[in-house]
Coordinates of C-alpha atoms and ligand atoms in Angstrom, one line a residue:
M1 CA 64.0 -15.4 -13.9
E2 CA 63.7 -11.4 -13.3
K3 CA 62.9 -10.1 -16.9
K4 CA 65.1 -7.5 -18.4
W5 CA 64.2 -5.1 -21.2
W6 CA 66.7 -6.5 -23.6
H7 CA 65.7 -10.2 -23.2
N8 CA 63.8 -10.5 -26.3
K9 CA 66.0 -8.3 -28.3
V10 CA 67.8 -9.0 -31.7
A11 CA 70.8 -7.4 -32.5
Y12 CA 73.2 -6.4 -35.4
Q13 CA 76.8 -5.6 -35.4
I14 CA 78.1 -2.9 -37.7
Y15 CA 81.5 -2.8 -38.9
P16 CA 81.3 1.1 -39.9
K17 CA 84.5 1.1 -42.0
S18 CA 82.7 -1.4 -44.5
F19 CA 79.2 -0.6 -43.9
Y20 CA 78.2 2.3 -46.2
D21 CA 80.2 5.3 -47.3
T22 CA 78.4 8.4 -47.9
N23 CA 81.3 10.8 -48.7
G24 CA 83.1 8.9 -51.1
D25 CA 86.3 8.7 -49.3
G26 CA 86.3 5.1 -49.4
I27 CA 85.4 4.5 -45.8
G28 CA 82.1 3.7 -44.2
D29 CA 80.7 6.3 -41.6
I30 CA 78.1 7.3 -39.1
N31 CA 76.1 9.0 -41.6
G32 CA 76.2 5.8 -43.7
V33 CA 74.5 4.1 -40.8
I34 CA 72.1 6.6 -40.3
E35 CA 71.0 6.4 -44.2
K36 CA 70.5 2.5 -43.6
L37 CA 68.5 2.7 -40.3
D38 CA 65.1 2.3 -42.0
Y39 CA 66.5 -0.9 -43.7
L40 CA 67.7 -2.3 -40.3
K41 CA 64.3 -1.2 -38.9
D42 CA 62.7 -3.1 -41.7
L43 CA 64.8 -6.3 -41.0
G44 CA 63.6 -6.0 -37.5
I45 CA 66.6 -5.0 -35.6
D46 CA 66.3 -3.6 -31.9
I47 CA 70.0 -3.2 -31.3
I48 CA 72.9 -2.1 -33.0
W49 CA 76.4 -2.7 -32.0
L50 CA 79.0 -0.3 -33.5
S51 CA 82.4 -1.5 -34.1
P52 CA 84.8 1.4 -32.4
I53 CA 84.8 4.7 -34.2
Y54 CA 86.5 6.8 -31.6
C55 CA 89.6 8.7 -32.5
S56 CA 92.3 6.1 -33.6
P57 CA 95.1 5.5 -36.1
L58 CA 93.3 2.3 -37.0
A59 CA 96.6 0.1 -36.4
D60 CA 93.9 -2.5 -35.4
Q61 CA 90.9 -0.8 -37.0
G62 CA 89.7 1.4 -34.2
Y63 CA 90.4 -1.2 -31.4
D64 CA 93.3 1.2 -30.7
I65 CA 91.7 4.2 -29.2
S66 CA 93.5 7.6 -29.1
D67 CA 90.6 9.5 -27.6
Y68 CA 87.5 8.1 -25.7
Y69 CA 85.5 11.2 -25.9
D70 CA 85.5 12.0 -29.7
I71 CA 84.7 10.3 -33.0
D72 CA 87.6 9.6 -35.5
P73 CA 86.9 12.3 -38.4
R74 CA 87.0 9.4 -40.9
F75 CA 83.7 7.9 -39.4
G76 CA 82.2 11.5 -38.8
T77 CA 81.5 13.8 -35.6
L78 CA 80.0 13.6 -32.1
A79 CA 77.2 15.6 -33.8
D80 CA 76.7 12.8 -36.3
L81 CA 76.5 10.3 -33.5
D82 CA 74.0 12.2 -31.5
R83 CA 71.9 12.2 -34.6
L84 CA 72.3 8.5 -34.9
I85 CA 71.3 7.9 -31.1
A86 CA 68.4 10.1 -31.8
E87 CA 67.2 8.7 -35.2
G88 CA 67.8 5.3 -33.6
K89 CA 65.5 6.0 -30.6
K90 CA 62.9 7.2 -33.1
R91 CA 62.5 3.7 -34.5
G92 CA 62.9 1.9 -31.4
I93 CA 66.6 0.9 -31.9
G94 CA 69.4 1.3 -29.2
I95 CA 72.9 1.9 -29.9
V96 CA 75.8 -0.2 -28.4
M97 CA 79.2 1.2 -28.3
D98 CA 82.2 -1.0 -28.3
L99 CA 84.3 -0.6 -25.2
V100 CA 87.7 -1.3 -25.5
V101 CA 89.8 -0.4 -22.3
N102 CA 92.0 -3.4 -21.8
H103 CA 94.3 -1.1 -23.8
C104 CA 94.3 2.1 -25.5
S105 CA 96.4 3.6 -28.4
D106 CA 100.1 4.3 -28.2
E107 CA 98.7 7.9 -29.6
H108 CA 96.4 8.6 -26.8
E109 CA 97.7 11.2 -24.4
W110 CA 97.9 8.9 -21.5
F111 CA 100.6 7.0 -23.2
K112 CA 102.4 10.2 -24.6
K113 CA 102.6 11.5 -20.8
A114 CA 103.8 8.3 -19.7
C115 CA 106.7 8.5 -22.3
E116 CA 107.5 11.8 -21.3
D117 CA 107.6 10.9 -17.7
P118 CA 107.7 6.8 -17.1
D119 CA 107.7 7.4 -13.2
G120 CA 104.8 10.0 -13.1
E121 CA 101.2 9.4 -12.7
Y122 CA 100.6 8.3 -16.4
G123 CA 103.4 6.0 -16.4
K124 CA 101.3 4.0 -13.5
F125 CA 98.5 3.8 -16.2
F126 CA 100.5 1.2 -18.0
Y127 CA 102.7 -1.7 -17.3
I128 CA 106.2 -0.2 -17.9
E129 CA 109.4 -2.2 -16.5
D130 CA 113.0 -1.3 -16.5
Y131 CA 115.0 -3.0 -19.0
K132 CA 118.7 -3.6 -20.0
D133 CA 119.8 -4.9 -23.5
G134 CA 120.5 -8.4 -23.5
A135 CA 118.6 -9.1 -20.0
P136 CA 115.8 -11.4 -20.2
L137 CA 112.4 -10.1 -20.6
P138 CA 110.1 -9.9 -17.5
C139 CA 108.1 -12.6 -19.1
N140 CA 107.9 -14.8 -22.3
W141 CA 104.2 -14.1 -23.2
R142 CA 103.5 -13.9 -26.9
S143 CA 101.4 -11.1 -28.0
Y144 CA 98.0 -12.2 -29.9
F145 CA 99.4 -10.8 -32.9
G146 CA 102.5 -12.4 -32.7
G147 CA 106.0 -11.6 -31.1
S148 CA 106.6 -10.7 -27.7
V149 CA 104.4 -8.5 -25.6
W150 CA 107.3 -6.3 -24.7
E151 CA 108.3 -3.6 -26.5
K152 CA 110.9 -0.5 -25.9
L153 CA 109.2 2.6 -24.5
P154 CA 109.5 5.3 -27.0
G155 CA 112.4 7.7 -26.0
H156 CA 113.6 5.2 -23.2
D157 CA 116.3 2.8 -24.0
D158 CA 116.3 1.3 -20.7
K159 CA 112.4 0.7 -20.4
I160 CA 109.7 -1.5 -21.8
Y161 CA 106.1 -1.5 -21.9
L162 CA 103.6 -4.2 -22.1
H163 CA 101.1 -4.9 -24.9
V164 CA 99.1 -8.2 -25.3
F165 CA 97.7 -7.2 -28.7
H166 CA 99.6 -4.9 -31.2
K167 CA 102.3 -2.8 -30.1
K168 CA 100.3 0.3 -30.9
Q169 CA 98.0 -1.0 -28.2
P170 CA 99.6 -0.7 -24.8
D171 CA 97.8 -2.5 -22.2
L172 CA 96.0 -0.2 -19.3
N173 CA 97.1 -1.0 -15.9
W174 CA 93.8 -1.8 -13.9
E175 CA 95.6 -2.6 -10.6
N176 CA 95.9 1.4 -10.6
P177 CA 92.5 2.8 -9.2
K178 CA 93.1 6.2 -10.8
L179 CA 93.1 4.3 -14.0
R180 CA 89.8 2.7 -13.4
K181 CA 88.4 5.9 -12.2
E182 CA 89.0 7.3 -15.6
V183 CA 87.6 4.2 -17.3
Y184 CA 84.5 4.6 -15.3
K185 CA 84.2 8.3 -16.1
L186 CA 84.3 7.9 -19.8
I187 CA 81.8 5.2 -19.9
N188 CA 79.4 7.3 -17.8
W189 CA 79.6 10.0 -20.3
W190 CA 78.6 7.8 -22.9
L191 CA 75.7 6.1 -21.0
D192 CA 74.7 9.7 -19.9
K193 CA 74.7 10.5 -23.9
G194 CA 71.8 7.9 -24.3
I195 CA 73.5 4.9 -25.8
A196 CA 71.8 1.7 -24.8
G197 CA 75.1 0.0 -23.4
F198 CA 78.2 -1.8 -24.4
R199 CA 80.1 -4.6 -25.9
I200 CA 83.1 -5.1 -24.0
D201 CA 86.4 -5.9 -25.9
A202 CA 88.9 -8.3 -24.5
I203 CA 87.9 -8.1 -21.0
I204 CA 89.2 -11.1 -19.4
N205 CA 92.7 -9.6 -20.5
I206 CA 92.4 -6.8 -17.9
K207 CA 93.7 -9.0 -15.0
K208 CA 97.3 -10.1 -15.3
K209 CA 98.7 -13.1 -13.3
L210 CA 101.5 -10.7 -11.5
P211 CA 104.6 -10.5 -10.8
F212 CA 105.5 -11.3 -14.3
S213 CA 106.6 -14.7 -15.0
D214 CA 107.4 -17.4 -17.4
Y215 CA 105.1 -20.0 -18.7
L216 CA 105.4 -23.2 -20.8
V217 CA 107.0 -22.5 -24.2
D218 CA 104.5 -23.7 -26.8
G219 CA 106.0 -22.2 -30.4
D220 CA 109.2 -22.2 -32.1
D221 CA 109.5 -18.6 -31.2
G222 CA 110.2 -19.3 -27.7
L223 CA 107.2 -17.6 -26.3
S224 CA 104.1 -18.8 -24.4
S225 CA 100.4 -18.2 -25.5
I226 CA 98.7 -15.8 -23.1
D227 CA 96.0 -18.4 -22.5
N228 CA 98.6 -20.0 -20.5
M229 CA 98.7 -16.9 -18.0
L230 CA 94.9 -16.3 -18.1
K231 CA 94.4 -19.7 -16.7
E232 CA 96.1 -18.9 -13.6
A233 CA 95.0 -15.3 -13.3
T234 CA 92.5 -15.0 -10.5
G235 CA 90.7 -11.9 -9.4
V236 CA 89.3 -10.4 -12.7
G237 CA 85.7 -10.4 -10.8
E238 CA 86.7 -8.0 -8.3
F239 CA 87.6 -5.5 -11.3
L240 CA 84.5 -6.3 -13.1
N241 CA 82.1 -6.1 -10.2
E242 CA 83.2 -2.6 -9.3
L243 CA 82.9 -1.6 -13.1
A244 CA 79.4 -2.7 -13.2
E245 CA 78.7 -1.1 -10.1
E246 CA 80.2 2.5 -10.8
T247 CA 78.9 2.3 -14.3
F248 CA 76.6 0.1 -16.0
R249 CA 74.1 -1.0 -13.1
K250 CA 73.3 2.8 -12.4
H251 CA 72.0 3.1 -16.1
D252 CA 70.5 -0.3 -16.8
A253 CA 72.6 -0.7 -19.7
F254 CA 72.8 -3.8 -21.9
T255 CA 76.3 -5.3 -22.0
V256 CA 77.6 -8.0 -23.5
G257 CA 81.0 -9.1 -22.7
E258 CA 83.7 -10.5 -25.1
V259 CA 84.7 -13.3 -22.8
F260 CA 87.0 -16.0 -23.1
N261 CA 88.7 -18.5 -20.5
E262 CA 86.0 -17.9 -18.0
K263 CA 85.6 -20.7 -15.3
D264 CA 82.2 -22.9 -14.9
D265 CA 82.0 -21.7 -11.4
E266 CA 82.0 -17.9 -12.3
L267 CA 79.2 -17.9 -14.9
P268 CA 76.5 -16.9 -12.6
L269 CA 78.8 -13.9 -11.4
F270 CA 79.4 -13.1 -15.5
I271 CA 76.0 -13.2 -16.6
G272 CA 73.6 -14.3 -13.7
S273 CA 71.1 -12.0 -12.3
N274 CA 73.1 -8.7 -11.3
G275 CA 76.1 -10.5 -13.0
Y276 CA 78.8 -8.1 -14.2
F277 CA 77.4 -8.1 -17.8
S278 CA 73.8 -8.7 -19.2
S279 CA 75.1 -11.2 -21.5
M280 CA 78.5 -12.8 -23.0
F281 CA 79.1 -14.3 -26.4
D282 CA 79.0 -17.9 -27.3
F283 CA 82.1 -18.6 -29.1
S284 CA 82.1 -22.2 -28.7
A285 CA 81.9 -23.1 -32.1
E286 CA 84.4 -20.3 -33.6
L287 CA 87.0 -21.7 -31.0
I288 CA 87.0 -25.0 -33.0
R289 CA 90.0 -24.7 -35.0
T290 CA 90.0 -28.1 -36.7
E291 CA 87.8 -28.8 -40.0
M292 CA 84.1 -28.2 -38.7
T293 CA 81.8 -31.1 -38.7
P294 CA 78.1 -31.0 -38.0
E295 CA 78.7 -33.1 -34.9
L296 CA 81.4 -30.8 -33.5
Y297 CA 79.2 -27.8 -34.5
K298 CA 76.2 -29.4 -32.6
N299 CA 78.1 -30.6 -29.5
A300 CA 79.9 -26.9 -28.8
I301 CA 76.5 -25.0 -29.2
F302 CA 74.2 -27.3 -27.4
K303 CA 76.9 -27.7 -24.6
A304 CA 77.2 -24.1 -24.2
H305 CA 73.6 -23.6 -23.8
E306 CA 73.2 -26.2 -21.4
R307 CA 76.0 -24.8 -19.3
V308 CA 74.2 -21.5 -18.7
D309 CA 70.7 -23.1 -18.5
G310 CA 68.9 -21.2 -15.6
I311 CA 72.0 -18.8 -15.2
G312 CA 71.7 -16.2 -18.0
F313 CA 71.7 -15.4 -21.6
L314 CA 74.3 -15.9 -24.3
S315 CA 74.7 -14.0 -27.0
N316 CA 74.5 -16.2 -30.3
I317 CA 76.4 -15.5 -33.5
I318 CA 77.9 -17.5 -36.4
E319 CA 80.3 -14.7 -37.3
N320 CA 81.8 -11.4 -36.2
H321 CA 84.6 -8.9 -37.6
D322 CA 87.2 -11.2 -35.9
E323 CA 86.2 -14.6 -38.0
P324 CA 85.8 -15.7 -41.3
R325 CA 82.3 -15.7 -42.8
G326 CA 80.0 -18.2 -40.7
V327 CA 78.7 -19.8 -43.8
S328 CA 82.0 -20.4 -45.5
R329 CA 83.4 -21.8 -42.1
F330 CA 80.6 -24.1 -41.3
I331 CA 79.4 -25.6 -44.6
P332 CA 81.2 -27.4 -46.8
K333 CA 82.2 -25.4 -50.1
E334 CA 80.2 -27.6 -52.2
Y335 CA 77.0 -27.6 -50.4
L336 CA 77.2 -23.8 -49.9
T337 CA 73.8 -23.0 -51.1
D338 CA 70.9 -20.4 -50.1
T339 CA 69.3 -23.6 -48.5
S340 CA 72.2 -24.4 -46.2
K341 CA 73.0 -20.8 -45.3
K342 CA 69.2 -20.8 -44.2
M343 CA 69.6 -23.9 -42.2
L344 CA 72.4 -22.5 -40.4
A345 CA 70.6 -19.2 -39.5
G346 CA 67.7 -21.1 -38.1
I347 CA 69.8 -23.3 -36.1
Y348 CA 71.3 -20.5 -34.0
F349 CA 68.6 -17.9 -34.3
L350 CA 66.2 -19.7 -32.1
L351 CA 68.3 -21.0 -29.4
P352 CA 67.8 -19.3 -26.0
G353 CA 69.8 -16.1 -25.7
L354 CA 70.2 -12.9 -28.1
P355 CA 70.8 -13.4 -31.5
F356 CA 73.2 -11.1 -33.2
I357 CA 73.5 -10.7 -36.9
Y358 CA 77.0 -9.4 -38.3
Q359 CA 76.5 -7.0 -41.3
G360 CA 76.1 -8.8 -44.6
Q361 CA 75.1 -12.4 -42.7
E362 CA 71.6 -11.5 -43.5
I363 CA 72.2 -11.7 -47.4
G364 CA 74.6 -14.7 -47.2
M365 CA 77.9 -12.7 -47.7
E366 CA 81.0 -15.5 -48.0
N367 CA 84.4 -15.5 -47.7
L368 CA 86.9 -14.3 -50.3
D369 CA 88.1 -17.1 -52.7
E370 CA 91.3 -15.7 -53.6
V371 CA 93.5 -12.8 -53.8
K372 CA 96.5 -11.8 -55.8
D373 CA 98.7 -10.6 -53.1
L374 CA 99.1 -10.1 -49.6
S375 CA 99.0 -6.6 -50.0
D376 CA 95.5 -6.7 -51.2
L377 CA 94.6 -7.6 -47.5
N378 CA 94.7 -5.2 -44.7
D379 CA 94.4 -6.7 -41.4
C380 CA 97.2 -6.2 -38.7
A381 CA 97.2 -10.1 -37.8
N382 CA 97.6 -11.0 -41.3
S383 CA 101.4 -10.9 -41.7
N384 CA 102.0 -13.0 -38.6
I385 CA 99.4 -15.7 -39.9
Y386 CA 101.4 -15.8 -43.2
E387 CA 104.8 -15.8 -41.8
T388 CA 104.0 -18.6 -39.5
S389 CA 102.9 -20.6 -42.4
L390 CA 106.2 -20.0 -44.3
H391 CA 107.9 -21.0 -41.1
E392 CA 106.2 -24.3 -41.0
G393 CA 107.2 -25.1 -44.5
K394 CA 104.5 -24.0 -46.6
S395 CA 105.2 -22.4 -50.0
E396 CA 104.2 -18.9 -50.6
K397 CA 101.0 -19.8 -52.6
E398 CA 100.1 -22.2 -49.8
A399 CA 100.6 -19.6 -47.2
L400 CA 98.5 -17.4 -48.9
A401 CA 95.6 -19.8 -49.4
H402 CA 95.8 -20.5 -46.0
L403 CA 95.4 -17.0 -44.8
I404 CA 92.5 -16.3 -47.1
N405 CA 90.6 -19.2 -45.2
V406 CA 91.1 -17.4 -41.6
T407 CA 92.0 -13.9 -42.1
R408 CA 89.5 -11.4 -40.5
D409 CA 89.4 -9.3 -43.5
N410 CA 86.8 -11.8 -45.0
A411 CA 84.2 -10.3 -42.8
R412 CA 85.9 -6.9 -43.4
T413 CA 85.3 -6.4 -47.1
P414 CA 82.5 -3.7 -47.8
F415 CA 78.8 -4.5 -47.7
Q416 CA 77.2 -5.7 -50.8
W417 CA 74.4 -3.2 -51.3
D418 CA 73.9 -3.8 -55.2
D419 CA 75.8 -5.0 -58.1
S420 CA 76.9 -1.7 -59.4
E421 CA 80.5 -0.6 -59.1
N422 CA 82.2 -1.3 -55.6
A423 CA 78.8 -3.1 -54.7
G424 CA 77.3 0.4 -54.0
F425 CA 79.3 0.7 -50.9
T426 CA 81.2 3.7 -52.1
A427 CA 81.3 6.1 -54.8
G428 CA 85.1 6.1 -54.4
S429 CA 87.6 3.7 -54.0
P430 CA 87.2 1.4 -51.1
W431 CA 89.6 0.9 -48.1
L432 CA 89.7 -2.8 -48.6
M433 CA 89.0 -5.0 -51.7
V434 CA 85.0 -5.6 -52.4
N435 CA 84.6 -9.4 -52.6
P436 CA 84.1 -10.1 -56.3
K437 CA 81.1 -12.1 -55.5
Y438 CA 79.0 -9.1 -55.1
K439 CA 77.7 -9.5 -58.4
S440 CA 75.8 -12.6 -57.4
I441 CA 75.3 -11.9 -53.8
N442 CA 73.9 -8.3 -52.9
L443 CA 70.8 -7.0 -51.2
A444 CA 69.1 -5.2 -54.1
S445 CA 68.9 -8.7 -55.6
Q446 CA 67.2 -10.1 -52.7
I447 CA 65.3 -7.4 -51.0
N448 CA 62.2 -8.1 -53.2
D449 CA 62.8 -11.9 -53.5
S450 CA 60.3 -13.8 -51.2
D451 CA 62.8 -16.7 -51.4
S452 CA 66.0 -15.0 -50.6
I453 CA 68.4 -15.3 -47.6
F454 CA 67.3 -11.8 -46.6
N455 CA 63.6 -12.4 -46.3
F456 CA 64.4 -15.9 -44.5
Y457 CA 66.3 -13.8 -41.8
K458 CA 63.3 -11.3 -42.0
A459 CA 61.0 -14.4 -41.5
L460 CA 63.2 -15.7 -38.5
I461 CA 62.8 -12.3 -36.7
S462 CA 59.2 -12.1 -37.1
L463 CA 58.8 -15.4 -36.0
R464 CA 60.6 -14.7 -32.7
K465 CA 58.8 -11.7 -32.2
N466 CA 55.5 -13.1 -32.9
P467 CA 53.6 -12.4 -29.9
E468 CA 52.1 -16.0 -29.7
Y469 CA 55.5 -17.4 -29.9
E470 CA 57.7 -14.7 -28.1
S471 CA 57.6 -15.9 -24.7
T472 CA 58.5 -19.4 -26.0
F473 CA 61.6 -18.3 -27.7
V474 CA 62.7 -16.0 -25.2
Y475 CA 62.1 -18.2 -22.1
G476 CA 61.0 -21.4 -23.3
K477 CA 63.2 -24.5 -22.0
F478 CA 65.8 -25.5 -24.2
T479 CA 66.3 -29.3 -24.5
P480 CA 68.6 -31.0 -27.2
Y481 CA 66.9 -33.7 -29.3
K482 CA 68.2 -36.9 -30.6
T483 CA 71.8 -35.7 -30.1
E484 CA 73.3 -39.3 -31.0
Q485 CA 71.7 -39.2 -34.4
K486 CA 74.3 -38.0 -36.9
N487 CA 74.3 -34.8 -38.9
L488 CA 70.7 -34.1 -37.1
L489 CA 70.7 -30.9 -35.1
A490 CA 67.1 -30.7 -33.2
Y491 CA 66.0 -29.0 -30.3
S492 CA 63.0 -28.0 -28.5
R493 CA 61.8 -25.0 -26.7
V494 CA 59.1 -25.4 -24.7
G495 CA 57.3 -22.7 -22.8
E496 CA 53.7 -21.2 -23.4
K497 CA 54.0 -23.3 -27.0
S498 CA 56.0 -26.3 -27.6
V499 CA 58.3 -25.6 -30.5
M500 CA 61.1 -28.0 -32.2
V501 CA 63.9 -26.5 -34.5
I502 CA 65.1 -29.5 -36.9
A503 CA 67.8 -29.3 -39.2
N504 CA 69.4 -31.9 -41.6
Y505 CA 73.0 -30.9 -41.4
Q506 CA 74.0 -33.1 -44.6
K507 CA 73.9 -33.7 -48.3
D508 CA 71.7 -36.6 -48.0
A509 CA 68.0 -36.8 -46.9
Q510 CA 67.5 -38.5 -43.3
T511 CA 64.3 -39.7 -41.6
L512 CA 63.6 -38.7 -37.9
S513 CA 61.0 -39.8 -35.5
L514 CA 59.4 -37.0 -33.4
P515 CA 58.2 -37.3 -29.7
S516 CA 54.8 -36.3 -30.9
K517 CA 52.8 -35.1 -33.8
I518 CA 53.4 -31.7 -35.4
K519 CA 50.7 -29.3 -35.1
K520 CA 52.0 -26.8 -37.8
V521 CA 54.8 -25.5 -39.7
L522 CA 56.2 -22.2 -38.7
L523 CA 59.1 -21.9 -40.8
S524 CA 61.0 -24.0 -43.6
N525 CA 63.8 -23.2 -45.7
I526 CA 62.4 -25.4 -48.4
S527 CA 58.9 -23.9 -48.3
K528 CA 57.6 -27.2 -47.0
T529 CA 54.1 -27.8 -46.2
L530 CA 52.8 -30.9 -44.4
D531 CA 49.8 -32.9 -45.9
N532 CA 47.3 -34.6 -43.4
S533 CA 49.2 -38.0 -43.8
S534 CA 52.4 -36.2 -42.5
L535 CA 50.6 -34.4 -39.8
N536 CA 49.1 -37.9 -38.4
S537 CA 52.5 -39.3 -38.4
T538 CA 55.5 -38.9 -36.0
E539 CA 58.2 -39.8 -38.6
I540 CA 59.2 -37.0 -41.1
V541 CA 61.8 -37.4 -43.9
L542 CA 64.1 -34.3 -44.1
S543 CA 65.8 -33.1 -47.5
P544 CA 69.4 -32.3 -47.6
Y545 CA 70.2 -29.2 -45.4
E546 CA 66.4 -28.7 -44.5
L547 CA 65.4 -26.7 -41.7
L548 CA 62.1 -27.1 -40.3
V549 CA 60.7 -25.2 -37.3
V550 CA 57.4 -26.7 -36.2
E551 CA 54.9 -26.3 -33.2
M552 CA 54.3 -29.7 -31.7
V553 CA 50.8 -30.9 -30.4
Ligands
ISL601 O1 90.7 -12.2 -33.4 C1 90.9 -13.0 -32.8 C2 91.6 -14.1 -33.5 O2 91.6 -14.1 -34.7 C3 91.3 -13.0 -31.3 O3 92.1 -13.6 -30.6 C4 90.9 -11.4 -30.8 O4 92.1 -11.0 -30.9 C5 90.3 -11.5 -29.5 O5 89.1 -12.0 -29.8 C6 90.1 -9.9 -29.1 O6 89.2 -9.3 -30.1 C7 89.0 -8.2 -29.7 O7 90.1 -7.2 -29.3 C8 91.4 -7.1 -30.3 C9 90.9 -6.7 -31.6 O8 91.6 -6.9 -32.8 C10 89.3 -7.4 -32.0 O9 89.1 -7.1 -33.3 C11 88.6 -7.4 -31.0 O10 87.3 -8.1 -31.2 C12 91.9 -6.0 -29.6 O11 91.4 -4.8 -29.1
CA602 CA1 83.1 8.0 -45.8

């Protein structure tokens, strides 16, 4: 495999609005990121992905961009960002921006001009259709946030526009070469500024199956999931190849795609050498919507990595800004402890590919347990989730309880820096409630505690980067071990060294027989040391939720 500069990197996702507020307005800002660069450097981070900070009405928290060339004043200025890029460079940290080009904001000048003259140049930047009241819509697709994808074009009773996300996020028409050129221009403008690359939002959505048509109704609302259309849409690769050719490849940028619904035979095109992207996220575990079990988790992540074996690098996560906290999702509540959180960390961190840490994950931040009222939360996706529950017959209390388990706000509550008011996130009043658990879960209490989750993440990163083991963790062959043994997650990474990652994903101890003897323990979440007799045996007893990383003889 041809070596690339980003292969051995460890990335960290920042959700700027909730990271650190320096001016007391309750909203995290770029200066807050700059202030915390040394913290991230100390943790061992090489790449920071910033969720969007461009000008935006924040209808979908910045994923609705009204100016691609400027920073929203709530986050700072372009000068602040230039400073962040420069300060990052000094510390060997690259900045990756979020690229949101399936749609823009309805407050972007392109859309405003399209509303002024739907038949003019900018009308063709969007999907605008004629419409007569009472007539059927062009298609029955359901927007991701609920309701039809069609909305009346402001100022035009006889026209509608397409939005697969929020109605304030009109879809850009990628079939139009002029639009594509504008997109490439803005990407190159940012790359020329010296950013390391992009995380690419909802990129599969840029290709629609045209002409518009109805798909199988799959809900009481008489609509059809976008996924049904995406299965039939072909040709996204032509757009993506042109995109890569006109922008990323020229800059040797690091790019990670938010890719769903890709087909097996497309994988080499997406992330193979000279693929459209450097990497793409592995969402296989996040996508499981039934109750999580260790077996489901194991099958999902192991299959995902076997599927790309020899093709390319996945980017591994346990959570992001769109998901509940990973520890709350993947570990049963009654067994959620520092030990089980560290186990989960070790499992995903040493897989092939790039580990991504989402802000707060490194201190074990958890979901909210309760909120008094829907209005304590913020995400634009909430009301649809809540209403759907009521519609299914749940009581208001049950609907709220369900929402708390799944809402994206779980990941968006402010970072818990310390146990002072507002968790040290802001001197003002935070834009979204602080998770009350900040009194016990916060960075200040962990930073000097060698047993803390924070220091476990630090140890994981230094193990990955230890020159003796780095090539094994980055390029070593991945092989699942004893997949049939229940609640055991084990795999080997074999390169210059032979390493095994072993996790006992259950509340009871279990015994495991190994393929050979252990040479030494590289990392353990229960401070395990092995005496001589254990080192001479090929059988080990694992404690509840134990994670063991060992070098094999
Ligand atoms: O978040 C989801 C489910 O809760 C996904 O369906 C999500 O909408 C999808 O992953 C696309 O996400 C990205 O684009 C959205 C934005 O809301 C998300 O925050 C972003 O990650 C629209 O820009
Ligand atoms: Ca601020």
